[in-house]
PDB file of C-alpha atoms in Angstrom:
ATOM      1  CA  MET A 230     254.034 -10.168 156.924  1.00  0.00           C
ATOM      2  CA  SER A 231     254.622  -6.418 157.038  1.00  0.00           C
ATOM      3  CA  ARG A 232     255.372  -5.019 160.454  1.00  0.00           C
ATOM      4  CA  TRP A 233     253.796  -1.584 160.045  1.00  0.00           C
ATOM      5  CA  LYS A 234     250.256  -0.811 158.964  1.00  0.00           C
ATOM      6  CA  CYS A 235     248.937   2.563 157.930  1.00  0.00           C
ATOM      7  CA  GLY A 236     246.450   2.780 160.790  1.00  0.00           C
ATOM      8  CA  ILE A 237     244.258   5.380 159.137  1.00  0.00           C
ATOM      9  CA  GLU A 238     240.630   4.279 159.027  1.00  0.00           C
ATOM     10  CA  GLY A 239     239.717   2.586 155.781  1.00  0.00           C
ATOM     11  CA  CYS A 240     243.314   2.036 154.631  1.00  0.00           C
ATOM     12  CA  ASP A 241     244.816  -1.436 154.484  1.00  0.00           C
ATOM     13  CA  GLY A 242     248.333  -0.253 153.645  1.00  0.00           C
ATOM     14  CA  ARG A 243     251.157  -2.350 155.138  1.00  0.00           C
ATOM     15  CA  PHE A 244     254.839  -1.520 155.105  1.00  0.00           C
ATOM     16  CA  GLU A 245     258.166  -3.175 155.877  1.00  0.00           C
ATOM     17  CA  ASP A 246     259.474  -0.108 157.702  1.00  0.00           C
ATOM     18  CA  VAL A 247     257.977   2.697 159.727  1.00  0.00           C
ATOM     19  CA  GLU A 248     259.462   5.393 157.535  1.00  0.00           C
ATOM     20  CA  SER A 249     257.473   4.106 154.541  1.00  0.00           C
ATOM     21  CA  ALA A 250     254.295   4.054 156.636  1.00  0.00           C
ATOM     22  CA  VAL A 251     254.723   7.673 157.783  1.00  0.00           C
ATOM     23  CA  ILE A 252     255.569   8.847 154.259  1.00  0.00           C
ATOM     24  CA  HIS A 253     252.483   7.025 152.948  1.00  0.00           C
ATOM     25  CA  GLN A 254     250.259   8.672 155.582  1.00  0.00           C
ATOM     26  CA  THR A 255     251.615  12.087 154.657  1.00  0.00           C
ATOM     27  CA  VAL A 256     251.486  11.739 150.877  1.00  0.00           C
ATOM     28  CA  ASP A 257     248.513   9.454 150.232  1.00  0.00           C
ATOM     29  CA  HIS A 258     245.938  10.679 152.751  1.00  0.00           C
ATOM     30  CA  GLU A 259     244.029  13.910 153.253  1.00  0.00           C
ATOM     31  CA  ARG A 260     245.378  16.407 155.750  1.00  0.00           C
ATOM     32  CA  HIS A 261     243.888  16.572 159.241  1.00  0.00           C
ATOM     33  CA  GLU A 262     242.572  19.757 160.842  1.00  0.00           C
ATOM     34  CA  CYS A 263     243.334  19.815 164.571  1.00  0.00           C
ATOM     35  CA  LYS A 264     240.093  20.193 166.522  1.00  0.00           C
ATOM     36  CA  VAL A 265     241.938  22.031 169.295  1.00  0.00           C
ATOM     37  CA  CYS A 266     243.659  24.816 167.342  1.00  0.00           C
ATOM     38  CA  GLY A 267     242.666  24.429 163.684  1.00  0.00           C
ATOM     39  CA  THR A 268     246.185  23.745 162.416  1.00  0.00           C
ATOM     40  CA  VAL A 269     246.216  21.512 159.338  1.00  0.00           C
ATOM     41  CA  VAL A 270     248.756  18.690 159.585  1.00  0.00           C
ATOM     42  CA  PRO A 271     249.399  15.410 157.777  1.00  0.00           C
ATOM     43  CA  GLU A 272     247.126  12.585 158.927  1.00  0.00           C
ATOM     44  CA  GLY A 273     248.484   9.730 161.052  1.00  0.00           C
ATOM     45  CA  TYR A 274     251.720  10.021 163.019  1.00  0.00           C
ATOM     46  CA  PHE A 275     252.175  13.746 162.400  1.00  0.00           C
ATOM     47  CA  ALA A 276     248.616  14.477 163.588  1.00  0.00           C
ATOM     48  CA  ILE A 277     249.214  12.451 166.748  1.00  0.00           C
ATOM     49  CA  ARG A 278     252.548  14.162 167.360  1.00  0.00           C
ATOM     50  CA  HIS A 279     250.948  17.572 166.884  1.00  0.00           C
ATOM     51  CA  ALA A 280     248.119  16.776 169.287  1.00  0.00           C
ATOM     52  CA  PHE A 281     250.375  15.561 172.089  1.00  0.00           C
ATOM     53  CA  ASP A 282     253.320  17.919 171.599  1.00  0.00           C
ATOM     54  CA  GLU A 283     251.239  21.069 171.150  1.00  0.00           C
ATOM     55  CA  HIS A 284     248.255  20.426 173.423  1.00  0.00           C
ATOM     56  CA  THR A 285     247.481  18.902 176.782  1.00  0.00           C
ATOM     57  CA  ARG A 286     245.912  15.481 177.072  1.00  0.00           C
ATOM     58  CA  ALA A 287     242.832  17.162 178.560  1.00  0.00           C
ATOM     59  CA  GLU A 288     242.475  19.427 175.493  1.00  0.00           C
ATOM     60  CA  PHE A 289     242.708  16.364 173.245  1.00  0.00           C
ATOM     61  CA  VAL A 290     240.077  14.475 175.268  1.00  0.00           C
ATOM     62  CA  ARG A 291     237.652  17.418 175.171  1.00  0.00           C
ATOM     63  CA  ALA A 292     238.157  18.309 171.501  1.00  0.00           C
ATOM     64  CA  TYR A 293     237.929  14.744 170.192  1.00  0.00           C
ATOM     65  CA  ASP A 294     235.428  13.401 172.729  1.00  0.00           C
ATOM     66  CA  ALA A 295     238.097  10.810 173.552  1.00  0.00           C
ATOM     67  CA  ASP A 296     238.758   8.719 176.633  1.00  0.00           C
ATOM     68  CA  SER A 297     241.930   7.616 178.382  1.00  0.00           C
ATOM     69  CA  SER A 298     242.099   4.486 176.215  1.00  0.00           C
ATOM     70  CA  ALA A 299     242.191   6.589 173.030  1.00  0.00           C
ATOM     71  CA  VAL A 300     244.970   8.703 174.526  1.00  0.00           C
ATOM     72  CA  ARG A 301     247.010   5.610 175.472  1.00  0.00           C
ATOM     73  CA  ILE A 302     246.633   4.082 172.009  1.00  0.00           C
ATOM     74  CA  ARG A 303     247.903   7.255 170.356  1.00  0.00           C
ATOM     75  CA  GLU A 304     250.730   7.673 172.864  1.00  0.00           C
ATOM     76  CA  ASP A 305     251.784   4.081 172.165  1.00  0.00           C
ATOM     77  CA  VAL A 306     251.772   4.735 168.407  1.00  0.00           C
ATOM     78  CA  LYS A 307     253.817   7.913 168.874  1.00  0.00           C
ATOM     79  CA  ASP A 308     256.330   6.132 171.112  1.00  0.00           C
ATOM     80  CA  ALA A 309     256.659   3.155 168.739  1.00  0.00           C
ATOM     81  CA  VAL A 310     257.216   5.353 165.695  1.00  0.00           C
ATOM     82  CA  GLU A 311     259.745   7.543 167.474  1.00  0.00           C
ATOM     83  CA  ALA A 312     261.626   4.518 168.840  1.00  0.00           C
ATOM     84  CA  ASP A 313     262.000   2.926 165.399  1.00  0.00           C
ATOM     85  CA  ALA A 314     261.921   5.675 162.776  1.00  0.00           C
ATOM     86  CA  ASP A 315     264.649   7.799 161.313  1.00  0.00           C
ATOM     87  CA  LEU A 316     262.426  10.888 161.330  1.00  0.00           C
ATOM     88  CA  ASN A 317     265.137  13.113 159.852  1.00  0.00           C
ATOM     89  CA  SER A 318     265.177  10.852 156.793  1.00  0.00           C
ATOM     90  CA  VAL A 319     261.357  10.942 156.627  1.00  0.00           C
ATOM     91  CA  VAL A 320     261.300  14.747 156.716  1.00  0.00           C
ATOM     92  CA  GLU A 321     264.077  14.949 154.109  1.00  0.00           C
ATOM     93  CA  THR A 322     262.193  12.576 151.784  1.00  0.00           C
ATOM     94  CA  LEU A 323     258.931  14.476 152.243  1.00  0.00           C
ATOM     95  CA  ARG A 324     260.647  17.794 151.512  1.00  0.00           C
ATOM     96  CA  GLU A 325     262.197  16.327 148.357  1.00  0.00           C
ATOM     97  CA  GLN A 326     258.718  15.193 147.274  1.00  0.00           C
ATOM     98  CA  GLY A 327     257.243  18.611 148.054  1.00  0.00           C
ATOM     99  CA  ALA A 328     254.935  17.113 150.672  1.00  0.00           C
ATOM    100  CA  LEU A 329     256.144  19.372 153.492  1.00  0.00           C
TER     101      LEU A 329
END
């Protein structure tokens, strides 16, 4: 069984490694417009990273009508990806594919 799933609503994608999951999210899904600042970012991990690195948790909660549980889920996803992924390799692959 694959360890990583896409996690984007409506997608059943499963992957052996986190790098493949993040690349899939970036290449195969629509971009996400941040409801706090309007920046357009790749859906999935990169959208979560943008929200929590660029904005406060309170801004996220207000903009997305979220609760503390939604924040914790996304923080857990961000932490898990960053603990396991070679993000430099992901960015290099995405640049080579013209996706960044």
